[in-house]
PDB file of C-alpha atoms in Angstrom:
ATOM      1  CA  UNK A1385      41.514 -71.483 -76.780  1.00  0.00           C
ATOM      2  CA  UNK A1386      40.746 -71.174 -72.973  1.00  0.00           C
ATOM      3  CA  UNK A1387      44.375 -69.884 -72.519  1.00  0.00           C
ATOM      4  CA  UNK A1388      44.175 -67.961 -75.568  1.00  0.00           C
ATOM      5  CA  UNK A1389      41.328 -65.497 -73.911  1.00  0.00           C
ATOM      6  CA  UNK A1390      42.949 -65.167 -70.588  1.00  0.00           C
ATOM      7  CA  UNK A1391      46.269 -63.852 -72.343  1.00  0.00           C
ATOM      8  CA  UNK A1392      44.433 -61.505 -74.428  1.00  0.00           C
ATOM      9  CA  UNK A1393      42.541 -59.927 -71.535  1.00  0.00           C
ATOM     10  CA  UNK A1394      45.642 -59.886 -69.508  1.00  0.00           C
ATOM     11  CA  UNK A1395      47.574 -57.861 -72.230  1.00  0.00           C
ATOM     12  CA  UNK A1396      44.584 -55.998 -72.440  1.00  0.00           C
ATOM     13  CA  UNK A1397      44.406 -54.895 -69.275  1.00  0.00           C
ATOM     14  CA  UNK A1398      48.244 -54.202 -69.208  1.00  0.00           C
ATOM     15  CA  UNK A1399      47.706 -52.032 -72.580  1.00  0.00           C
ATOM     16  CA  UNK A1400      44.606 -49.959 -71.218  1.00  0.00           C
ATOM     17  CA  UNK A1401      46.982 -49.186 -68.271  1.00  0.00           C
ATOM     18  CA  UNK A1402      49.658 -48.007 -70.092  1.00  0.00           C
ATOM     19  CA  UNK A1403      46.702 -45.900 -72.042  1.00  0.00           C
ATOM     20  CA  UNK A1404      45.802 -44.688 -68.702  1.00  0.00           C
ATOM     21  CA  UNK A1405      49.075 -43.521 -67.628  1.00  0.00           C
ATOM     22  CA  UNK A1406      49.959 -41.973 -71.243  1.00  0.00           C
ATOM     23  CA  UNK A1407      47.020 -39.874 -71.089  1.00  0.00           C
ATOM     24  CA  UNK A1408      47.664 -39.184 -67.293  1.00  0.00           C
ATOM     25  CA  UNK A1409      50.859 -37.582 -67.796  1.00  0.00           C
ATOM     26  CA  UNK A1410      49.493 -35.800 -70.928  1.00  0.00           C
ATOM     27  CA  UNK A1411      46.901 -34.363 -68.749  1.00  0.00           C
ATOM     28  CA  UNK A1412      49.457 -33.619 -65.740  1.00  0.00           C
ATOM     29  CA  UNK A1413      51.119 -31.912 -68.219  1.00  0.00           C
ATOM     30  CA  UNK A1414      48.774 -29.541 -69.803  1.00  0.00           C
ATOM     31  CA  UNK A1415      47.760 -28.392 -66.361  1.00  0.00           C
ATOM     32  CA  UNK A1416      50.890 -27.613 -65.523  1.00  0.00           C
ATOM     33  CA  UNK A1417      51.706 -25.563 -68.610  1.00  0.00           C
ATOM     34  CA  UNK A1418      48.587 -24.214 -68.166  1.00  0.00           C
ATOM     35  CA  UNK A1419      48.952 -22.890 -64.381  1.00  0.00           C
ATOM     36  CA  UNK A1420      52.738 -22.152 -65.636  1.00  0.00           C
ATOM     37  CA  UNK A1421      51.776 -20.004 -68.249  1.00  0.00           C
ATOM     38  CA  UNK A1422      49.745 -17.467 -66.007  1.00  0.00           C
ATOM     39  CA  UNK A1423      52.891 -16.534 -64.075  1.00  0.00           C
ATOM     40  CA  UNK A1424      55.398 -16.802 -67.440  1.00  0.00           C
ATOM     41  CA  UNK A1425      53.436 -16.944 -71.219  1.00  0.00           C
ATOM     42  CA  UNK A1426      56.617 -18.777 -72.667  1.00  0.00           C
ATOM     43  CA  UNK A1427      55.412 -22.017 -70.729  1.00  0.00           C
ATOM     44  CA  UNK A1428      51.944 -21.914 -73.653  1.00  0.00           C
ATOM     45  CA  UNK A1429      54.667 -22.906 -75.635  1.00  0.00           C
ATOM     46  CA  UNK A1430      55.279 -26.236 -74.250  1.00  0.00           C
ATOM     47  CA  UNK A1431      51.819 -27.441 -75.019  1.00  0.00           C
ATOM     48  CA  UNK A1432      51.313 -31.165 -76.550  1.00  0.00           C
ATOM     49  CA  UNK A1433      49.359 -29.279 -79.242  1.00  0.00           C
ATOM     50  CA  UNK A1434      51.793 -26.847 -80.569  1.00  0.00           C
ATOM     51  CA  UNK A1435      50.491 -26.776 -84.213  1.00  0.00           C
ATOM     52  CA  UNK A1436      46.851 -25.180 -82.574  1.00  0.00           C
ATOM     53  CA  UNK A1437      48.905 -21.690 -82.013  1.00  0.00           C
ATOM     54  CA  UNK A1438      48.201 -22.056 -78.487  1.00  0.00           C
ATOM     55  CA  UNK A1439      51.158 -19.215 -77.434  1.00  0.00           C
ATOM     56  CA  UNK A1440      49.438 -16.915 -80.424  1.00  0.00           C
ATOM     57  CA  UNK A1441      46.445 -17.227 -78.617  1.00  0.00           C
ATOM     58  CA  UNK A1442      47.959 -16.871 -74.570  1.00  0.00           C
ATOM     59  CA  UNK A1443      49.465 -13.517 -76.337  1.00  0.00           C
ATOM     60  CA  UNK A1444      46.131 -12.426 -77.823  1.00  0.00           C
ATOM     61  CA  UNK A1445      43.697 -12.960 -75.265  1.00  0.00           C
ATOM     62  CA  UNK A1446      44.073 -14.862 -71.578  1.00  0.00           C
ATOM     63  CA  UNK A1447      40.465 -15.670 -71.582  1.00  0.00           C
ATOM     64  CA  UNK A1448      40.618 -16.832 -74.853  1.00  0.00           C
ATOM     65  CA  UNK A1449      43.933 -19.275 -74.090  1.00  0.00           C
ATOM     66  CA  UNK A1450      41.665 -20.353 -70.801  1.00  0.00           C
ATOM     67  CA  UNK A1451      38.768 -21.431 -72.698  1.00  0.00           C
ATOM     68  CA  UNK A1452      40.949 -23.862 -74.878  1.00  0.00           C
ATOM     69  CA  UNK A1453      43.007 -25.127 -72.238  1.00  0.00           C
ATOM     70  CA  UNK A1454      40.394 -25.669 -70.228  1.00  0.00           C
ATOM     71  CA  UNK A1455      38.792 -27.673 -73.276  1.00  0.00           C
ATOM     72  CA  UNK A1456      41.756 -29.396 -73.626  1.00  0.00           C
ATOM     73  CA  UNK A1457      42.718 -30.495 -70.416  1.00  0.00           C
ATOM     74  CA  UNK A1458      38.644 -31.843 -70.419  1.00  0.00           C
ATOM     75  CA  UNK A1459      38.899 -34.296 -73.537  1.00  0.00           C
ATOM     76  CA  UNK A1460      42.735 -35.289 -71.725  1.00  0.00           C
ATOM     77  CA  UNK A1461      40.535 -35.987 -68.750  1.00  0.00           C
ATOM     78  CA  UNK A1462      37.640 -38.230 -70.296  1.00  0.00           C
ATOM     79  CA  UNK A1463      40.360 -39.844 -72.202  1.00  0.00           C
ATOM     80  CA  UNK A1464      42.597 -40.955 -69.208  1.00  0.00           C
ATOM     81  CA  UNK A1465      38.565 -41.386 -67.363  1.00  0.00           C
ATOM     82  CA  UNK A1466      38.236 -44.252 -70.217  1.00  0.00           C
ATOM     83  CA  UNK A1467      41.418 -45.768 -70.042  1.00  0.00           C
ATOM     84  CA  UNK A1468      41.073 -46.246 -66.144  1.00  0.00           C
ATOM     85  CA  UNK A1469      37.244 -47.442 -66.570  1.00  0.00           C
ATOM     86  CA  UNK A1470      38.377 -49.930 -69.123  1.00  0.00           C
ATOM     87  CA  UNK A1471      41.442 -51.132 -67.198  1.00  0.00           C
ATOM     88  CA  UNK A1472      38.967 -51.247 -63.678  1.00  0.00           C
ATOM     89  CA  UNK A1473      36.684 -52.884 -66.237  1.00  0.00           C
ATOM     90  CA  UNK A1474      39.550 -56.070 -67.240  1.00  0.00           C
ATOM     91  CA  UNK A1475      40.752 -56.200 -63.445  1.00  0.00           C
ATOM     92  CA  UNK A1476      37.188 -56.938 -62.515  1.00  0.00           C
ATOM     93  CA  UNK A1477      36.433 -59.564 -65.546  1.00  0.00           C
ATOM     94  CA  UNK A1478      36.195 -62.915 -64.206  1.00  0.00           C
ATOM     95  CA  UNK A1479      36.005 -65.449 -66.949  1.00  0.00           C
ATOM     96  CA  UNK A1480      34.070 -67.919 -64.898  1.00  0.00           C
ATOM     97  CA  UNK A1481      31.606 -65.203 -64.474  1.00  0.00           C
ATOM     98  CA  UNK A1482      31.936 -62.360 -67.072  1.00  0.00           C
ATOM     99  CA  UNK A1483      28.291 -61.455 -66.782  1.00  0.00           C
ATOM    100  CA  UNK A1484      27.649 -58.947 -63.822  1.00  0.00           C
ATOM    101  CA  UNK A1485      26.521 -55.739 -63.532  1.00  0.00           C
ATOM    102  CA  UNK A1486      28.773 -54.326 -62.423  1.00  0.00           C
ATOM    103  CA  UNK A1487      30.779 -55.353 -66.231  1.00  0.00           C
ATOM    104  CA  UNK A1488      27.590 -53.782 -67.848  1.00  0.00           C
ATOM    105  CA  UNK A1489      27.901 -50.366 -66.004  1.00  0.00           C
ATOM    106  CA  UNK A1490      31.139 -49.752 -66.840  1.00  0.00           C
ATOM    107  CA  UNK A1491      30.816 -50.262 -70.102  1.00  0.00           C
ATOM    108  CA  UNK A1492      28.090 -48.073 -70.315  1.00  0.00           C
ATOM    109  CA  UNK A1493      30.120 -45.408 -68.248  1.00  0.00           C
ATOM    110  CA  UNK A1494      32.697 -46.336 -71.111  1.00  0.00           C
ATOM    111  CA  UNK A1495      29.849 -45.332 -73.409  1.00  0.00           C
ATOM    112  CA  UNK A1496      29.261 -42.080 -71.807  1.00  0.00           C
ATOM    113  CA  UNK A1497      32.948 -40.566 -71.360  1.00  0.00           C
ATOM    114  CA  UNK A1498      33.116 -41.049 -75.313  1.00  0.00           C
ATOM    115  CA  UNK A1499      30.372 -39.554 -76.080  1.00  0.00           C
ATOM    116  CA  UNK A1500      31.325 -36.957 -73.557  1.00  0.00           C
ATOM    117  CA  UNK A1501      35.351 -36.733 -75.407  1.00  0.00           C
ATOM    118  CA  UNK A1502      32.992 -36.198 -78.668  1.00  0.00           C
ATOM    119  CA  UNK A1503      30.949 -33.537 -77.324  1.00  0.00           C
ATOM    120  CA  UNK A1504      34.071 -31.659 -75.456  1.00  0.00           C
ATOM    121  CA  UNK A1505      35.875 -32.098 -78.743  1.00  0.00           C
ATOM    122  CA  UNK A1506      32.854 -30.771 -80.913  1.00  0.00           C
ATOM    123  CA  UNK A1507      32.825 -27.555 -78.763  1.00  0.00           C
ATOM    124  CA  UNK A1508      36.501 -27.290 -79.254  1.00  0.00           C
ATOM    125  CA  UNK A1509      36.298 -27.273 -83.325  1.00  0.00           C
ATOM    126  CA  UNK A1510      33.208 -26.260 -83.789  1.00  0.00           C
ATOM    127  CA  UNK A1511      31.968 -23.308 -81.318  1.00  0.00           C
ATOM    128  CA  UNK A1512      34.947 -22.136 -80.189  1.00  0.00           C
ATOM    129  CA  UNK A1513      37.143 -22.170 -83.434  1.00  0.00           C
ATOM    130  CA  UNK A1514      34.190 -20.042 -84.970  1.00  0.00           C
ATOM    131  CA  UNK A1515      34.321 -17.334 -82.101  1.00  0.00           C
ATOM    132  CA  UNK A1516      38.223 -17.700 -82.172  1.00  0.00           C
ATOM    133  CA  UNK A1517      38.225 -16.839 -85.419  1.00  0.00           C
ATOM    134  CA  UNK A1518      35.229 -14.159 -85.880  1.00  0.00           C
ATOM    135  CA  UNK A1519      36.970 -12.326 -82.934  1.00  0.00           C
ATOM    136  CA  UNK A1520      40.954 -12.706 -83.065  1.00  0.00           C
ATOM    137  CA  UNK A1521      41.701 -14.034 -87.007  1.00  0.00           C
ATOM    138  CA  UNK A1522      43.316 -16.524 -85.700  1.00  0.00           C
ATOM    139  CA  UNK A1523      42.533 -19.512 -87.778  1.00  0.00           C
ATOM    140  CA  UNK A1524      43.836 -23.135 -86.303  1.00  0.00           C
ATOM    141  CA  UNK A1525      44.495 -25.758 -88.481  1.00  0.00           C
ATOM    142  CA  UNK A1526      41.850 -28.161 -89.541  1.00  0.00           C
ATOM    143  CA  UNK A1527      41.600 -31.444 -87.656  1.00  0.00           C
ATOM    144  CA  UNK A1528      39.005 -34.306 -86.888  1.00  0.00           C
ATOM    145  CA  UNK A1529      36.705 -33.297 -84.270  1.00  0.00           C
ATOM    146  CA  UNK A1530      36.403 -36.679 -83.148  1.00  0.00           C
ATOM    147  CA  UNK A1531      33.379 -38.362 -84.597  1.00  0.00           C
ATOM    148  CA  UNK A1532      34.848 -41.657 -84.101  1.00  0.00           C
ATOM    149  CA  UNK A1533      34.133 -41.163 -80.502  1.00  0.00           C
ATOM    150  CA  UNK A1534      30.480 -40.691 -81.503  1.00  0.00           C
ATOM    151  CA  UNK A1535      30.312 -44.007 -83.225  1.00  0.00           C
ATOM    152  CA  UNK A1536      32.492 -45.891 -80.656  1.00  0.00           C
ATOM    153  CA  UNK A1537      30.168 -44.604 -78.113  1.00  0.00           C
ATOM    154  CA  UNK A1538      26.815 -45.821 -80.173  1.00  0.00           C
ATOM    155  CA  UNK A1539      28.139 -49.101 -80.490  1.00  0.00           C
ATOM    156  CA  UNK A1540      29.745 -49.913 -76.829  1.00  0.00           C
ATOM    157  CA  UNK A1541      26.424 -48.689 -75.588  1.00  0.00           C
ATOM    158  CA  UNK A1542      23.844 -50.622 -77.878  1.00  0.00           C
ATOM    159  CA  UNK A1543      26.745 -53.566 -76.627  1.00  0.00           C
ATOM    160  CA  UNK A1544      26.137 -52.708 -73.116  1.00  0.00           C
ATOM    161  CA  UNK A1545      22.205 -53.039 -73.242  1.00  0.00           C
ATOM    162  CA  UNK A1546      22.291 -56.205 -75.092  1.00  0.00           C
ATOM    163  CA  UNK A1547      24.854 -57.091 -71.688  1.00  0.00           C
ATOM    164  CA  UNK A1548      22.126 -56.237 -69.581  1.00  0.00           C
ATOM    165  CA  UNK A1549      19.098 -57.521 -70.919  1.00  0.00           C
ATOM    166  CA  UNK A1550      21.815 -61.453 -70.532  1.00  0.00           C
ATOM    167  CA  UNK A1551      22.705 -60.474 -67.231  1.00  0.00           C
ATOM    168  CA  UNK A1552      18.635 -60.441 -66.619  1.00  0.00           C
ATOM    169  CA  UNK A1553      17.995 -63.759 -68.361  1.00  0.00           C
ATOM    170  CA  UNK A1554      20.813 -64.923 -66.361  1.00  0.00           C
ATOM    171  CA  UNK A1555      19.463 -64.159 -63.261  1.00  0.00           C
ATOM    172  CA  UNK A1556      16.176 -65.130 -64.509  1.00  0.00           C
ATOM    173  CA  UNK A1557      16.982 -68.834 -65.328  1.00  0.00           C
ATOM    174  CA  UNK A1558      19.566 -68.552 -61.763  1.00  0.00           C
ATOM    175  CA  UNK A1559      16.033 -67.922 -59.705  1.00  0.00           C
ATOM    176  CA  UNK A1560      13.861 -70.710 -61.740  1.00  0.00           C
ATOM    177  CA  UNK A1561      13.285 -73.657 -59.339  1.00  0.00           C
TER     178      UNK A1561
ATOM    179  CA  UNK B 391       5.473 -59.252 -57.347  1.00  0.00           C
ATOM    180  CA  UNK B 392       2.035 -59.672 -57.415  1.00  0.00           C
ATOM    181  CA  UNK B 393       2.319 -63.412 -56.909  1.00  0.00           C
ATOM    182  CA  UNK B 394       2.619 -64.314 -53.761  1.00  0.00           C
ATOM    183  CA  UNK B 395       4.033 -68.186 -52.588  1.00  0.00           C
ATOM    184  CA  UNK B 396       2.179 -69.420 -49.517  1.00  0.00           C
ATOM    185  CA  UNK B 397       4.748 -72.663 -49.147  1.00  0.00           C
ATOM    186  CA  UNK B 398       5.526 -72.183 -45.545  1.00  0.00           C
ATOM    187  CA  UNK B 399       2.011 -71.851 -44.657  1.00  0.00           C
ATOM    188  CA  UNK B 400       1.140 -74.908 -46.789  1.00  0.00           C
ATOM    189  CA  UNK B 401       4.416 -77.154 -45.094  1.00  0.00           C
ATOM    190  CA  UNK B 402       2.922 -75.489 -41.495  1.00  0.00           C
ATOM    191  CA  UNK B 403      -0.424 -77.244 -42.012  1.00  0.00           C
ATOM    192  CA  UNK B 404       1.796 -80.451 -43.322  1.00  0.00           C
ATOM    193  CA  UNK B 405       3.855 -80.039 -40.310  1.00  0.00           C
ATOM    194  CA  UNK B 406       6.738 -80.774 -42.800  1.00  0.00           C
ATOM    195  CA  UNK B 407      10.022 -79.131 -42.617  1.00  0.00           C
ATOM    196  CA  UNK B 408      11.783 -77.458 -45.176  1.00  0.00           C
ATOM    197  CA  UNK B 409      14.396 -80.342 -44.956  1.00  0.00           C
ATOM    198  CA  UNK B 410      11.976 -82.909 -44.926  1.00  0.00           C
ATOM    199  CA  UNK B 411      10.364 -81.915 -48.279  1.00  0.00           C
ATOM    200  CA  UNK B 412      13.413 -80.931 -49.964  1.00  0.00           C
ATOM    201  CA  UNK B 413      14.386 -84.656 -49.888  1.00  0.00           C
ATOM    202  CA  UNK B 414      10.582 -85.596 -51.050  1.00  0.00           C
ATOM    203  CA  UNK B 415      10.507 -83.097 -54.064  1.00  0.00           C
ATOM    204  CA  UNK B 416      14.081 -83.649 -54.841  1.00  0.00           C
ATOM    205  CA  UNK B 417      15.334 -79.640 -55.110  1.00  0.00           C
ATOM    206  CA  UNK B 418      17.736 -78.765 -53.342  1.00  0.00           C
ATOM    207  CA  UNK B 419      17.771 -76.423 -49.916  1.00  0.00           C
ATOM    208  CA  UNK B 420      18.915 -73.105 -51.470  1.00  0.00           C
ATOM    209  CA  UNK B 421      16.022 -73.607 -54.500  1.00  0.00           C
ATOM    210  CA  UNK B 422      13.205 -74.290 -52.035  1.00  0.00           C
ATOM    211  CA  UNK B 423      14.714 -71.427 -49.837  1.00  0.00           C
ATOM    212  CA  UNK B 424      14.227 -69.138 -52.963  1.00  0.00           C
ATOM    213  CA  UNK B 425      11.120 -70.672 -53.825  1.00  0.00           C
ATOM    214  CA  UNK B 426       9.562 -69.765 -49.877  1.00  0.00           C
ATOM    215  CA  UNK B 427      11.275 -66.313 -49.491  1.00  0.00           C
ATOM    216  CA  UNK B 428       9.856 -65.244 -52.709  1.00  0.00           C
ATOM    217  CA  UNK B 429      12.500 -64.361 -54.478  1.00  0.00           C
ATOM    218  CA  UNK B 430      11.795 -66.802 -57.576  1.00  0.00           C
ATOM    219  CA  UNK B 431      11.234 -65.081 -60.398  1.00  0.00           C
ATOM    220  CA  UNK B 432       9.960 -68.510 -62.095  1.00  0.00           C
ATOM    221  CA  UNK B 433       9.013 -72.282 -61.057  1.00  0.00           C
ATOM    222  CA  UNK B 434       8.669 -75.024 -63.411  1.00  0.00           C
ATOM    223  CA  UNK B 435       5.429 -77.215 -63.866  1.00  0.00           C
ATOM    224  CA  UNK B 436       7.261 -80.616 -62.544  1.00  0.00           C
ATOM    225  CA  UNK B 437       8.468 -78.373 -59.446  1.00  0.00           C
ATOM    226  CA  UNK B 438       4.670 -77.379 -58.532  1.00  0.00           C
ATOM    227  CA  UNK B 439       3.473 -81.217 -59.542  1.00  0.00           C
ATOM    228  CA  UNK B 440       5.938 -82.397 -57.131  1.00  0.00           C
ATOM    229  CA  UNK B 441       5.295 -79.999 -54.348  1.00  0.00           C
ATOM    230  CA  UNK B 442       1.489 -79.959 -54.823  1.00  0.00           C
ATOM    231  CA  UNK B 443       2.155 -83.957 -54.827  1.00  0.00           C
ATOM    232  CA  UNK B 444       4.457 -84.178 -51.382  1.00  0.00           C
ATOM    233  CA  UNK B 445       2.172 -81.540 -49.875  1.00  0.00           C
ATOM    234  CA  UNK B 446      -1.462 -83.070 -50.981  1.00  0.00           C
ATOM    235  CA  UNK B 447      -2.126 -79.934 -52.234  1.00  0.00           C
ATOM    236  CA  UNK B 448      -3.751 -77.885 -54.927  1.00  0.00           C
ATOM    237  CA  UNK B 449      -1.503 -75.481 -56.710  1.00  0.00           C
ATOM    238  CA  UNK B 450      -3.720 -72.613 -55.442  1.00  0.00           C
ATOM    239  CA  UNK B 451      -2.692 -73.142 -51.993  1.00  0.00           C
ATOM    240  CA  UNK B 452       0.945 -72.619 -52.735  1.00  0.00           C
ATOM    241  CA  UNK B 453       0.562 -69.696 -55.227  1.00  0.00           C
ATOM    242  CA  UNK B 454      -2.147 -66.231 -54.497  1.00  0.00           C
ATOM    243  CA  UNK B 455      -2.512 -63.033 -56.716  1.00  0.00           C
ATOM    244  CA  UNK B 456      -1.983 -59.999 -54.645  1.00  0.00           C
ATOM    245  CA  UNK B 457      -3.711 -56.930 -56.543  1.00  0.00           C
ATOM    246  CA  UNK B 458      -0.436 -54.897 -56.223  1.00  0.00           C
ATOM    247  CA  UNK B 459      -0.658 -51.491 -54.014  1.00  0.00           C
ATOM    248  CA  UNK B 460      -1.113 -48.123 -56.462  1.00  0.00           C
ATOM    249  CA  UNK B 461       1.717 -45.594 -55.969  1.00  0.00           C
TER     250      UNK B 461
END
């Protein structure tokens, strides 16, 4: 069983790395289109997110194509932000020990980069999809603006403060002589 | 912490060292060490019998309520 736990934690930590560099090179990526597509517009076609009409947009209006590159080159950044947290997060696990704070405020910084991809996100399909809209006509095509996030976030950080509140009755029974 | 532990002023009036009494009460070093510097956050009733008992003592002497200082 013992064994069991270490092996899932170690392919864990090898998944949430691969998470981290998947949405590192996304991110890499989108900047550089985005800084590309200043000097030459063709590069707004080489975004991840082709189907949002990102090049109809670059054509329309540059501030426009800023604000939702700069939105999404945000949520790319709290995503690959989570991945790294949860990976620093595994390396520092130590099964003898598992509860430290130092555990707890990660996964409360885990906590707050979701709800933080959720709020980016909600911007994104929400505010700024309205003013694209009301302004330009350009309508993008419906997607989820990421209320799993909100959830994921509720629960890792009601998960967190029942961490803490161990970690004090830990350290509580530790200094009982 | 409002409590405050007077055991080294108790074991200076003993003229018992902190080794000598860890081997009376039976806790170990590091526990009476935490128990003296204050940094216990709880001690057991058979810890304060034994001390009180090794020390001739009255559990007054080892323990004082400091009125904490208003911010």
């Amino acid at each position: 069983m013992k064994t069991q736990t270490k092996t899932i934690l170690v392919a864990s930590k090898v998944l949430a790395f691969v998470g981290f560099i998947w949405y590192s090179i996304q991110w890499g990526s989108q900047l550089l289109n985005f800084v590309a597509s200043f000097i030459s517009p063709e590069w707004a076609k080489h975004t991840y997110q082709i189907d949002l009409n990102i090049f109809r947009i670059r054509e329309y209006s540059i501030a426009f194509y800023a604000y939702a590159m700069c939105l999404i080159i945000g949520v790319f950044t709290l995503k690959a932000s989570i991945w790294y947290v949860v990976w620093e997060l595994l390396s520092k696990l130590k099964l003898q020990t598992p509860f430290s704070m130092e555990v707890e405020k990660k996964l409360e910084r885990i906590a707050y980069l979701m709800l933080g991809v959720w709020i980016v996100s909600n911007i994104f399909w929400k505010i700024y999809t309205y003013y694209l809209t009301k302004e330009t006509g350009i309508q993008l095509p419906a997607k989820e603006s990421g209320d799993e996030y909100l959830f994921l976030a509720g629960i890792i950080y009601i998960i967190s403060q029942i961490f803490k509140r161990g970690i004090e009755i830990q350290e509580e029974n530790d200094l009982t002589v | 912490m409002p409590i405050i532990v007077n055991l080294d002023v108790m074991m200076a009036r003993r003229k018992m060292s902190l080794n000598e009494l860890s081997e009376k009460v039976g806790l170990t070093l590091s526990n009476l060490s935490i128990l003296k510097t204050g940094k216990a956050k709880a001690i057991r009733f058979s810890t304060l019998e034994a001390i009180c008992k090794t020390l001739d003592c009255q559990p007054a002497d080892i323990l004082e309520y400091v009125e904490p200082l208003k911010k």
